[in-house]
PDB file of C-alpha atoms in Angstrom:
ATOM      1  CA  MET B  18     -53.027  88.240  -8.311  1.00 93.00           C
ATOM      2  CA  ASP B  19     -55.793  85.628  -8.521  1.00 95.00           C
ATOM      3  CA  LEU B  20     -59.322  86.801  -7.737  1.00 98.00           C
ATOM      4  CA  ARG B  21     -61.774  84.200  -6.488  1.00 98.00           C
ATOM      5  CA  ILE B  22     -65.462  84.542  -5.658  1.00 98.00           C
ATOM      6  CA  PHE B  23     -66.376  83.538  -2.102  1.00 98.00           C
ATOM      7  CA  THR B  24     -70.016  83.144  -1.041  1.00 98.00           C
ATOM      8  CA  GLU B  25     -71.849  82.770   2.285  1.00 98.00           C
ATOM      9  CA  PRO B  26     -74.945  80.695   1.365  1.00 97.00           C
ATOM     10  CA  GLN B  27     -76.057  80.220   4.979  1.00 97.00           C
ATOM     11  CA  GLN B  28     -77.251  83.828   4.826  1.00 96.00           C
ATOM     12  CA  GLY B  29     -79.924  82.756   2.336  1.00 95.00           C
ATOM     13  CA  ALA B  30     -79.380  81.078  -1.030  1.00 97.00           C
ATOM     14  CA  THR B  31     -80.766  78.152  -2.982  1.00 97.00           C
ATOM     15  CA  TYR B  32     -78.646  75.779  -5.008  1.00 98.00           C
ATOM     16  CA  ASP B  33     -80.008  77.417  -8.172  1.00 98.00           C
ATOM     17  CA  THR B  34     -78.778  80.807  -6.944  1.00 98.00           C
ATOM     18  CA  LEU B  35     -75.325  79.376  -6.253  1.00 98.00           C
ATOM     19  CA  LEU B  36     -75.282  77.718  -9.678  1.00 98.00           C
ATOM     20  CA  THR B  37     -76.073  81.057 -11.321  1.00 98.00           C
ATOM     21  CA  VAL B  38     -73.247  82.771  -9.433  1.00 98.00           C
ATOM     22  CA  ALA B  39     -70.816  79.944 -10.165  1.00 98.00           C
ATOM     23  CA  LYS B  40     -71.575  80.106 -13.886  1.00 98.00           C
ATOM     24  CA  ALA B  41     -71.114  83.879 -13.825  1.00 98.00           C
ATOM     25  CA  THR B  42     -67.827  83.341 -11.985  1.00 98.00           C
ATOM     26  CA  GLU B  43     -66.666  81.092 -14.810  1.00 98.00           C
ATOM     27  CA  ASP B  44     -67.995  83.237 -17.649  1.00 98.00           C
ATOM     28  CA  LEU B  45     -66.422  86.409 -16.248  1.00 98.00           C
ATOM     29  CA  GLY B  46     -62.962  84.921 -15.978  1.00 97.00           C
ATOM     30  CA  PHE B  47     -62.555  84.581 -12.226  1.00 98.00           C
ATOM     31  CA  ASP B  48     -60.241  81.846 -10.985  1.00 97.00           C
ATOM     32  CA  ALA B  49     -62.564  79.962  -8.619  1.00 98.00           C
ATOM     33  CA  PHE B  50     -65.885  79.715  -6.812  1.00 98.00           C
ATOM     34  CA  PHE B  51     -65.676  79.007  -3.086  1.00 98.00           C
ATOM     35  CA  ARG B  52     -68.331  78.815  -0.415  1.00 98.00           C
ATOM     36  CA  SER B  53     -68.533  78.742   3.351  1.00 98.00           C
ATOM     37  CA  ASP B  54     -69.546  75.617   5.254  1.00 98.00           C
ATOM     38  CA  HIS B  55     -72.233  76.704   7.716  1.00 97.00           C
ATOM     39  CA  TYR B  56     -75.726  75.526   8.612  1.00 97.00           C
ATOM     40  CA  LEU B  57     -77.055  78.620  10.392  1.00 97.00           C
ATOM     41  CA  SER B  58     -77.354  82.242   9.307  1.00 96.00           C
ATOM     42  CA  MET B  59     -75.481  84.924  11.192  1.00 94.00           C
ATOM     43  CA  GLY B  60     -76.610  88.378  12.174  1.00 90.00           C
ATOM     44  CA  SER B  61     -80.106  89.678  11.618  1.00 83.00           C
ATOM     45  CA  GLY B  62     -80.932  87.752   8.434  1.00 83.00           C
ATOM     46  CA  ASP B  63     -83.478  84.922   8.491  1.00 90.00           C
ATOM     47  CA  GLY B  64     -81.382  82.665   6.248  1.00 94.00           C
ATOM     48  CA  LEU B  65     -84.372  81.680   4.117  1.00 95.00           C
ATOM     49  CA  PRO B  66     -84.851  79.283   2.406  1.00 96.00           C
ATOM     50  CA  GLY B  67     -82.400  77.504   4.712  1.00 95.00           C
ATOM     51  CA  PRO B  68     -78.888  76.090   4.513  1.00 95.00           C
ATOM     52  CA  THR B  69     -77.324  74.096   1.717  1.00 97.00           C
ATOM     53  CA  ASP B  70     -74.601  71.542   2.358  1.00 97.00           C
ATOM     54  CA  ALA B  71     -71.186  72.636   1.081  1.00 98.00           C
ATOM     55  CA  TRP B  72     -70.024  69.381  -0.460  1.00 98.00           C
ATOM     56  CA  ILE B  73     -73.394  68.476  -1.968  1.00 98.00           C
ATOM     57  CA  THR B  74     -73.422  71.935  -3.553  1.00 98.00           C
ATOM     58  CA  LEU B  75     -69.889  71.536  -4.897  1.00 98.00           C
ATOM     59  CA  ALA B  76     -70.741  68.113  -6.310  1.00 98.00           C
ATOM     60  CA  GLY B  77     -73.543  69.685  -8.323  1.00 98.00           C
ATOM     61  CA  LEU B  78     -71.369  72.577  -9.472  1.00 98.00           C
ATOM     62  CA  ALA B  79     -68.617  70.145 -10.450  1.00 98.00           C
ATOM     63  CA  ARG B  80     -70.905  68.787 -13.178  1.00 98.00           C
ATOM     64  CA  GLU B  81     -72.240  72.195 -14.263  1.00 98.00           C
ATOM     65  CA  THR B  82     -68.924  74.053 -14.685  1.00 98.00           C
ATOM     66  CA  LYS B  83     -65.835  73.325 -16.745  1.00 98.00           C
ATOM     67  CA  ARG B  84     -62.930  75.564 -15.742  1.00 98.00           C
ATOM     68  CA  ILE B  85     -63.155  77.210 -12.342  1.00 98.00           C
ATOM     69  CA  ARG B  86     -61.655  75.752  -9.194  1.00 98.00           C
ATOM     70  CA  LEU B  87     -64.160  74.766  -6.500  1.00 99.00           C
ATOM     71  CA  GLY B  88     -63.677  74.693  -2.745  1.00 98.00           C
ATOM     72  CA  THR B  89     -64.532  75.674   0.811  1.00 98.00           C
ATOM     73  CA  LEU B  90     -63.478  78.426   3.183  1.00 98.00           C
ATOM     74  CA  MET B  91     -63.560  76.548   5.479  1.00 98.00           C
ATOM     75  CA  THR B  92     -65.095  73.114   5.887  1.00 98.00           C
ATOM     76  CA  ALA B  93     -65.802  72.677   9.597  1.00 97.00           C
ATOM     77  CA  GLY B  94     -63.861  69.810  11.106  1.00 96.00           C
ATOM     78  CA  THR B  95     -66.725  69.220  13.513  1.00 97.00           C
ATOM     79  CA  PHE B  96     -69.212  68.407  10.733  1.00 97.00           C
ATOM     80  CA  ARG B  97     -67.709  65.259   9.208  1.00 96.00           C
ATOM     81  CA  LEU B  98     -65.554  62.314  10.226  1.00 98.00           C
ATOM     82  CA  PRO B  99     -62.184  62.600   8.472  1.00 98.00           C
ATOM     83  CA  GLY B 100     -62.510  59.286   6.623  1.00 98.00           C
ATOM     84  CA  VAL B 101     -65.922  60.307   5.290  1.00 98.00           C
ATOM     85  CA  LEU B 102     -64.628  63.754   4.332  1.00 98.00           C
ATOM     86  CA  ALA B 103     -61.721  62.207   2.407  1.00 98.00           C
ATOM     87  CA  ILE B 104     -64.211  60.109   0.401  1.00 98.00           C
ATOM     88  CA  GLN B 105     -66.515  63.079  -0.267  1.00 98.00           C
ATOM     89  CA  VAL B 106     -63.760  65.407  -1.439  1.00 98.00           C
ATOM     90  CA  ALA B 107     -62.112  62.729  -3.590  1.00 98.00           C
ATOM     91  CA  GLN B 108     -65.446  61.967  -5.256  1.00 98.00           C
ATOM     92  CA  VAL B 109     -66.211  65.622  -5.984  1.00 98.00           C
ATOM     93  CA  ASP B 110     -62.684  66.019  -7.336  1.00 98.00           C
ATOM     94  CA  GLN B 111     -63.344  63.136  -9.728  1.00 98.00           C
ATOM     95  CA  MET B 112     -66.698  64.648 -10.690  1.00 98.00           C
ATOM     96  CA  SER B 113     -65.025  67.973 -11.502  1.00 98.00           C
ATOM     97  CA  GLY B 114     -62.126  66.516 -13.455  1.00 98.00           C
ATOM     98  CA  GLY B 115     -59.632  67.570 -10.792  1.00 98.00           C
ATOM     99  CA  ARG B 116     -60.706  71.113  -9.839  1.00 98.00           C
ATOM    100  CA  VAL B 117     -61.362  70.793  -6.096  1.00 98.00           C
ATOM    101  CA  GLU B 118     -59.550  72.413  -3.163  1.00 98.00           C
ATOM    102  CA  LEU B 119     -60.187  71.645   0.503  1.00 98.00           C
ATOM    103  CA  GLY B 120     -60.185  74.396   3.075  1.00 98.00           C
ATOM    104  CA  LEU B 121     -60.404  72.729   6.478  1.00 98.00           C
ATOM    105  CA  GLY B 122     -60.799  74.448   9.835  1.00 98.00           C
ATOM    106  CA  ALA B 123     -61.548  73.479  13.405  1.00 97.00           C
ATOM    107  CA  GLY B 124     -65.148  74.780  13.472  1.00 96.00           C
ATOM    108  CA  TRP B 125     -66.191  77.642  15.718  1.00 96.00           C
ATOM    109  CA  PHE B 126     -69.913  78.512  15.474  1.00 97.00           C
ATOM    110  CA  GLU B 127     -71.404  76.737  18.483  1.00 97.00           C
ATOM    111  CA  GLU B 128     -74.993  77.861  17.826  1.00 97.00           C
ATOM    112  CA  GLU B 129     -75.240  75.992  14.524  1.00 97.00           C
ATOM    113  CA  HIS B 130     -74.043  72.834  16.227  1.00 98.00           C
ATOM    114  CA  LYS B 131     -76.771  73.180  18.848  1.00 98.00           C
ATOM    115  CA  ALA B 132     -79.373  73.929  16.178  1.00 97.00           C
ATOM    116  CA  TYR B 133     -78.684  70.738  14.224  1.00 97.00           C
ATOM    117  CA  GLY B 134     -77.560  68.356  16.953  1.00 98.00           C
ATOM    118  CA  ILE B 135     -73.887  68.318  15.970  1.00 98.00           C
ATOM    119  CA  PRO B 136     -71.407  67.635  18.812  1.00 97.00           C
ATOM    120  CA  PHE B 137     -69.211  70.638  19.609  1.00 97.00           C
ATOM    121  CA  PRO B 138     -66.120  69.179  21.286  1.00 97.00           C
ATOM    122  CA  LYS B 139     -63.845  71.206  23.525  1.00 95.00           C
ATOM    123  CA  GLU B 140     -60.583  70.021  21.941  1.00 95.00           C
ATOM    124  CA  LYS B 141     -61.254  71.159  18.384  1.00 97.00           C
ATOM    125  CA  PHE B 142     -57.739  72.155  17.322  1.00 97.00           C
ATOM    126  CA  ALA B 143     -56.154  68.854  18.342  1.00 97.00           C
ATOM    127  CA  ARG B 144     -58.901  67.048  16.447  1.00 98.00           C
ATOM    128  CA  LEU B 145     -58.232  69.214  13.393  1.00 98.00           C
ATOM    129  CA  GLU B 146     -54.583  68.172  13.402  1.00 98.00           C
ATOM    130  CA  GLU B 147     -55.572  64.501  13.385  1.00 98.00           C
ATOM    131  CA  GLN B 148     -58.175  65.135  10.689  1.00 98.00           C
ATOM    132  CA  LEU B 149     -55.609  66.758   8.420  1.00 98.00           C
ATOM    133  CA  GLU B 150     -53.193  63.896   8.937  1.00 98.00           C
ATOM    134  CA  ILE B 151     -55.903  61.325   8.156  1.00 98.00           C
ATOM    135  CA  VAL B 152     -57.379  63.032   5.088  1.00 98.00           C
ATOM    136  CA  THR B 153     -54.003  63.698   3.480  1.00 98.00           C
ATOM    137  CA  GLY B 154     -52.719  60.288   4.556  1.00 98.00           C
ATOM    138  CA  LEU B 155     -55.635  58.460   2.953  1.00 98.00           C
ATOM    139  CA  TRP B 156     -55.146  60.295  -0.334  1.00 98.00           C
ATOM    140  CA  ALA B 157     -51.383  59.697  -0.303  1.00 98.00           C
ATOM    141  CA  THR B 158     -51.608  55.952   0.367  1.00 98.00           C
ATOM    142  CA  GLU B 159     -50.469  53.951  -2.639  1.00 97.00           C
ATOM    143  CA  ALA B 160     -53.247  52.087  -4.435  1.00 94.00           C
ATOM    144  CA  GLY B 161     -53.384  48.484  -3.274  1.00 96.00           C
ATOM    145  CA  LYS B 162     -51.976  49.309   0.146  1.00 98.00           C
ATOM    146  CA  THR B 163     -53.871  50.082   3.351  1.00 98.00           C
ATOM    147  CA  TYR B 164     -53.764  53.002   5.760  1.00 98.00           C
ATOM    148  CA  ASP B 165     -53.694  52.850   9.556  1.00 98.00           C
ATOM    149  CA  PHE B 166     -53.949  55.705  12.042  1.00 98.00           C
ATOM    150  CA  HIS B 167     -54.210  55.427  15.802  1.00 98.00           C
ATOM    151  CA  GLY B 168     -54.676  58.795  17.455  1.00 98.00           C
ATOM    152  CA  THR B 169     -56.353  60.321  20.456  1.00 98.00           C
ATOM    153  CA  TYR B 170     -59.633  61.046  18.665  1.00 98.00           C
ATOM    154  CA  TYR B 171     -59.692  58.817  15.573  1.00 98.00           C
ATOM    155  CA  ASP B 172     -58.701  55.228  14.861  1.00 98.00           C
ATOM    156  CA  LEU B 173     -58.434  53.742  11.373  1.00 98.00           C
ATOM    157  CA  THR B 174     -57.372  50.140  10.748  1.00 98.00           C
ATOM    158  CA  LYS B 175     -56.589  48.616   7.355  1.00 98.00           C
ATOM    159  CA  SER B 176     -58.419  51.294   5.389  1.00 98.00           C
ATOM    160  CA  PRO B 177     -58.244  50.693   1.628  1.00 98.00           C
ATOM    161  CA  ALA B 178     -57.822  54.490   1.357  1.00 98.00           C
ATOM    162  CA  LEU B 179     -60.215  54.741  -1.557  1.00 98.00           C
ATOM    163  CA  PRO B 180     -61.381  56.468  -3.654  1.00 98.00           C
ATOM    164  CA  LYS B 181     -58.477  58.558  -4.906  1.00 98.00           C
ATOM    165  CA  PRO B 182     -58.953  62.155  -6.092  1.00 98.00           C
ATOM    166  CA  ALA B 183     -58.457  62.953  -9.776  1.00 98.00           C
ATOM    167  CA  GLN B 184     -55.610  65.275  -8.817  1.00 98.00           C
ATOM    168  CA  SER B 185     -52.374  63.767  -7.613  1.00 96.00           C
ATOM    169  CA  LYS B 186     -52.529  66.300  -4.779  1.00 95.00           C
ATOM    170  CA  VAL B 187     -55.730  68.085  -3.752  1.00 98.00           C
ATOM    171  CA  PRO B 188     -54.662  71.539  -2.528  1.00 98.00           C
ATOM    172  CA  VAL B 189     -55.299  71.960   1.202  1.00 98.00           C
ATOM    173  CA  LEU B 190     -56.043  75.393   2.643  1.00 98.00           C
ATOM    174  CA  ILE B 191     -55.509  76.273   6.271  1.00 98.00           C
ATOM    175  CA  GLY B 192     -56.197  79.706   7.674  1.00 98.00           C
ATOM    176  CA  GLY B 193     -56.740  81.876  10.675  1.00 97.00           C
ATOM    177  CA  HIS B 194     -55.300  84.487  12.998  1.00 97.00           C
ATOM    178  CA  GLY B 195     -53.628  82.253  15.596  1.00 96.00           C
ATOM    179  CA  ALA B 196     -50.033  83.275  16.189  1.00 96.00           C
ATOM    180  CA  ARG B 197     -48.453  79.921  17.076  1.00 96.00           C
ATOM    181  CA  ARG B 198     -50.401  76.715  16.478  1.00 97.00           C
ATOM    182  CA  THR B 199     -52.047  77.838  13.224  1.00 98.00           C
ATOM    183  CA  PRO B 200     -48.763  78.701  11.419  1.00 98.00           C
ATOM    184  CA  ARG B 201     -47.226  75.413  12.573  1.00 98.00           C
ATOM    185  CA  LEU B 202     -50.229  73.468  11.283  1.00 98.00           C
ATOM    186  CA  ALA B 203     -50.065  75.315   7.956  1.00 98.00           C
ATOM    187  CA  ALA B 204     -46.343  74.600   7.659  1.00 98.00           C
ATOM    188  CA  ARG B 205     -47.051  70.913   8.078  1.00 98.00           C
ATOM    189  CA  PHE B 206     -50.154  70.379   5.943  1.00 98.00           C
ATOM    190  CA  ALA B 207     -51.125  73.412   3.849  1.00 98.00           C
ATOM    191  CA  ASP B 208     -50.629  74.191   0.195  1.00 98.00           C
ATOM    192  CA  GLU B 209     -52.193  77.598   0.832  1.00 98.00           C
ATOM    193  CA  PHE B 210     -52.479  79.796   3.904  1.00 98.00           C
ATOM    194  CA  ASN B 211     -55.462  82.131   4.091  1.00 98.00           C
ATOM    195  CA  ILE B 212     -56.096  84.934   6.543  1.00 98.00           C
ATOM    196  CA  PRO B 213     -59.706  86.163   6.606  1.00 98.00           C
ATOM    197  CA  PHE B 214     -60.839  89.743   7.126  1.00 98.00           C
ATOM    198  CA  ALA B 215     -57.484  91.094   8.247  1.00 98.00           C
ATOM    199  CA  SER B 216     -55.742  94.412   7.677  1.00 98.00           C
ATOM    200  CA  VAL B 217     -52.742  94.756   5.402  1.00 98.00           C
ATOM    201  CA  GLU B 218     -50.475  95.033   8.425  1.00 98.00           C
ATOM    202  CA  ASP B 219     -51.940  92.016  10.232  1.00 98.00           C
ATOM    203  CA  SER B 220     -51.787  89.981   7.026  1.00 98.00           C
ATOM    204  CA  ALA B 221     -48.106  90.739   6.525  1.00 98.00           C
ATOM    205  CA  ALA B 222     -47.326  89.745  10.127  1.00 98.00           C
ATOM    206  CA  GLN B 223     -49.267  86.478   9.886  1.00 98.00           C
ATOM    207  CA  PHE B 224     -47.742  85.565   6.534  1.00 98.00           C
ATOM    208  CA  GLU B 225     -44.292  86.028   8.072  1.00 98.00           C
ATOM    209  CA  ARG B 226     -45.222  83.760  10.992  1.00 98.00           C
ATOM    210  CA  VAL B 227     -46.233  81.071   8.518  1.00 98.00           C
ATOM    211  CA  ARG B 228     -42.993  81.504   6.577  1.00 98.00           C
ATOM    212  CA  ASP B 229     -41.009  81.207   9.813  1.00 98.00           C
ATOM    213  CA  ALA B 230     -42.940  78.064  10.773  1.00 98.00           C
ATOM    214  CA  ALA B 231     -42.277  76.570   7.344  1.00 98.00           C
ATOM    215  CA  ARG B 232     -38.563  77.205   7.671  1.00 98.00           C
ATOM    216  CA  GLU B 233     -38.547  75.661  11.151  1.00 98.00           C
ATOM    217  CA  ALA B 234     -40.288  72.597   9.692  1.00 97.00           C
ATOM    218  CA  GLY B 235     -37.625  72.299   7.010  1.00 98.00           C
ATOM    219  CA  ARG B 236     -39.948  73.445   4.255  1.00 98.00           C
ATOM    220  CA  ASP B 237     -39.456  76.141   1.622  1.00 98.00           C
ATOM    221  CA  PRO B 238     -41.915  78.956   2.514  1.00 98.00           C
ATOM    222  CA  GLY B 239     -42.276  79.623  -1.201  1.00 98.00           C
ATOM    223  CA  GLU B 240     -44.102  76.323  -1.616  1.00 97.00           C
ATOM    224  CA  LEU B 241     -47.191  77.865  -0.014  1.00 98.00           C
ATOM    225  CA  VAL B 242     -49.669  80.270  -1.583  1.00 98.00           C
ATOM    226  CA  TYR B 243     -50.577  83.202   0.699  1.00 98.00           C
ATOM    227  CA  SER B 244     -54.078  84.637   0.421  1.00 98.00           C
ATOM    228  CA  ASN B 245     -56.697  86.927   1.944  1.00 98.00           C
ATOM    229  CA  ALA B 246     -60.483  86.774   2.193  1.00 98.00           C
ATOM    230  CA  LEU B 247     -62.136  90.209   2.162  1.00 98.00           C
ATOM    231  CA  VAL B 248     -65.644  91.540   1.723  1.00 98.00           C
ATOM    232  CA  VAL B 249     -66.097  93.362  -1.580  1.00 98.00           C
ATOM    233  CA  CYS B 250     -68.331  96.309  -2.484  1.00 98.00           C
ATOM    234  CA  VAL B 251     -67.453  98.105  -5.721  1.00 98.00           C
ATOM    235  CA  GLY B 252     -69.375 100.824  -7.518  1.00 98.00           C
ATOM    236  CA  ARG B 253     -68.930 103.031 -10.546  1.00 98.00           C
ATOM    237  CA  ASP B 254     -69.680 106.057  -8.373  1.00 98.00           C
ATOM    238  CA  ASP B 255     -70.367 106.909  -4.733  1.00 98.00           C
ATOM    239  CA  GLN B 256     -74.096 106.335  -5.104  1.00 98.00           C
ATOM    240  CA  GLU B 257     -73.610 102.828  -6.454  1.00 98.00           C
ATOM    241  CA  VAL B 258     -71.164 101.973  -3.679  1.00 98.00           C
ATOM    242  CA  ALA B 259     -73.662 103.252  -1.082  1.00 98.00           C
ATOM    243  CA  ARG B 260     -76.497 101.245  -2.652  1.00 98.00           C
ATOM    244  CA  ARG B 261     -74.482  98.044  -2.597  1.00 98.00           C
ATOM    245  CA  ALA B 262     -73.350  98.645   0.973  1.00 98.00           C
ATOM    246  CA  ALA B 263     -76.953  99.203   2.090  1.00 97.00           C
ATOM    247  CA  ALA B 264     -78.053  96.008   0.338  1.00 96.00           C
ATOM    248  CA  ILE B 265     -75.746  93.956   2.577  1.00 96.00           C
ATOM    249  CA  GLY B 266     -76.458  95.966   5.737  1.00 95.00           C
ATOM    250  CA  ARG B 267     -73.017  97.596   5.950  1.00 97.00           C
ATOM    251  CA  GLU B 268     -71.652 101.148   6.099  1.00 98.00           C
ATOM    252  CA  VAL B 269     -69.412 102.429   3.322  1.00 98.00           C
ATOM    253  CA  ASP B 270     -66.728 103.820   5.643  1.00 98.00           C
ATOM    254  CA  GLU B 271     -66.555 100.565   7.581  1.00 98.00           C
ATOM    255  CA  LEU B 272     -66.292  98.550   4.358  1.00 98.00           C
ATOM    256  CA  LYS B 273     -63.509 100.783   3.079  1.00 98.00           C
ATOM    257  CA  ALA B 274     -61.640 100.361   6.351  1.00 97.00           C
ATOM    258  CA  ASN B 275     -62.094  96.600   6.690  1.00 97.00           C
ATOM    259  CA  GLY B 276     -62.632  95.321   3.174  1.00 98.00           C
ATOM    260  CA  LEU B 277     -62.384  96.159  -0.511  1.00 98.00           C
ATOM    261  CA  ALA B 278     -64.859  98.962  -1.156  1.00 98.00           C
ATOM    262  CA  GLY B 279     -65.180 102.041  -3.305  1.00 98.00           C
ATOM    263  CA  SER B 280     -64.468 102.727  -6.942  1.00 98.00           C
ATOM    264  CA  PRO B 281     -62.614 100.184  -9.088  1.00 98.00           C
ATOM    265  CA  ALA B 282     -59.481 102.333  -8.817  1.00 98.00           C
ATOM    266  CA  GLU B 283     -59.709 102.407  -5.011  1.00 98.00           C
ATOM    267  CA  VAL B 284     -60.145  98.639  -4.845  1.00 98.00           C
ATOM    268  CA  VAL B 285     -57.259  97.992  -7.261  1.00 98.00           C
ATOM    269  CA  ASP B 286     -55.050 100.234  -5.135  1.00 98.00           C
ATOM    270  CA  LYS B 287     -55.958  98.419  -1.928  1.00 98.00           C
ATOM    271  CA  ILE B 288     -55.441  94.999  -3.472  1.00 98.00           C
ATOM    272  CA  GLY B 289     -52.020  96.266  -4.502  1.00 98.00           C
ATOM    273  CA  ARG B 290     -51.229  96.998  -0.874  1.00 98.00           C
ATOM    274  CA  TYR B 291     -52.173  93.434   0.067  1.00 98.00           C
ATOM    275  CA  ALA B 292     -49.932  92.184  -2.727  1.00 98.00           C
ATOM    276  CA  GLU B 293     -47.051  94.203  -1.286  1.00 98.00           C
ATOM    277  CA  ALA B 294     -47.740  92.505   2.056  1.00 98.00           C
ATOM    278  CA  GLY B 295     -47.274  89.114   0.403  1.00 98.00           C
ATOM    279  CA  SER B 296     -50.787  88.178  -0.717  1.00 98.00           C
ATOM    280  CA  GLN B 297     -50.980  86.249  -3.982  1.00 98.00           C
ATOM    281  CA  ARG B 298     -54.709  85.565  -4.075  1.00 98.00           C
ATOM    282  CA  VAL B 299     -57.852  87.302  -2.815  1.00 98.00           C
ATOM    283  CA  TYR B 300     -61.192  85.662  -2.081  1.00 98.00           C
ATOM    284  CA  LEU B 301     -63.841  88.298  -2.701  1.00 98.00           C
ATOM    285  CA  GLN B 302     -66.659  87.779  -0.206  1.00 98.00           C
ATOM    286  CA  VAL B 303     -69.781  88.535  -2.242  1.00 98.00           C
ATOM    287  CA  LEU B 304     -72.785  88.898   0.038  1.00 97.00           C
ATOM    288  CA  ASP B 305     -75.525  89.979  -2.394  1.00 98.00           C
ATOM    289  CA  LEU B 306     -75.792  86.968  -4.676  1.00 98.00           C
ATOM    290  CA  SER B 307     -78.548  88.528  -6.776  1.00 97.00           C
ATOM    291  CA  ASP B 308     -76.311  91.369  -8.001  1.00 98.00           C
ATOM    292  CA  LEU B 309     -74.548  89.819 -10.984  1.00 98.00           C
ATOM    293  CA  ASP B 310     -73.781  93.294 -12.327  1.00 98.00           C
ATOM    294  CA  HIS B 311     -71.439  93.642  -9.342  1.00 98.00           C
ATOM    295  CA  LEU B 312     -69.443  90.636 -10.548  1.00 98.00           C
ATOM    296  CA  GLU B 313     -69.332  92.005 -14.096  1.00 98.00           C
ATOM    297  CA  LEU B 314     -68.008  95.354 -12.836  1.00 98.00           C
ATOM    298  CA  ILE B 315     -65.304  93.665 -10.753  1.00 98.00           C
ATOM    299  CA  SER B 316     -64.316  91.521 -13.728  1.00 98.00           C
ATOM    300  CA  SER B 317     -64.160  94.342 -16.256  1.00 98.00           C
ATOM    301  CA  GLN B 318     -62.691  97.129 -14.121  1.00 98.00           C
ATOM    302  CA  VAL B 319     -60.805  95.459 -11.248  1.00 98.00           C
ATOM    303  CA  GLN B 320     -59.667  92.047 -12.418  1.00 97.00           C
ATOM    304  CA  SER B 321     -58.679  93.410 -15.834  1.00 95.00           C
ATOM    305  CA  GLN B 322     -56.202  95.796 -14.164  1.00 94.00           C
ATOM    306  CA  LEU B 323     -54.632  93.027 -12.075  1.00 92.00           C
ATOM    307  CA  SER B 324     -54.118  90.504 -14.878  1.00 78.00           C
TER     308      SER B 324
END
């Protein structure tokens, strides 16, 4: 079971804060550092000092880390043109020595689009399908040849399809709860399928839908990695769990029901239930980025038992 650290910087974090967490992620033996791609805080927080851009952040971290994988859950398809996104991700992959992964979703948070003047189209899912085809198609085009795509939303003619990523294949993550279109899209384009903030039972059902879609597409379902994203709140005792829950504005019982919360033993047990449901990787949503002791505890008393 891989454990990855997943952050939500739109809630309030500077680049320096993210760099500190990313370095701790690497030093403590976690597999990867991922971040959301949002420009507006959610809930009651003020989001100060303001948003950071996902791919600019990852470019910086690519030069400041050596081992961990770097990526997004999920880059919003509404934020960037697919040709531009392919260039950005390929460049950051080169800068990292081949450690980048692209999570790409349709985009859903209308308020942040209004706040920063970003168009919020009605047909987001159909656009996402074209975006995935273009990004992966550009990367797969043989050097010296050109790439053409003529779709409903995007039109590319004689693209040199450059630059190329350092990796021969940048892993693509697709995720969500949709019962029909999402599994079919994952079967076609994804290297990993991620379901965020779902129960063990709902995760198992969605993973099976993706496996079925892969088989229908003529693909081996075992080619995909299946993963969860879950909020984490671990403490050495009840008081520490309660303190960490209060720091992120959550209730302990709710966190235990909907995330990974409690003692290290409780969290290890619950991760085991996700593993039985088919999960191979968990993205730990860490909401208090100032609490590096939390990461050390998870590393020493949770991750160590799953290795």
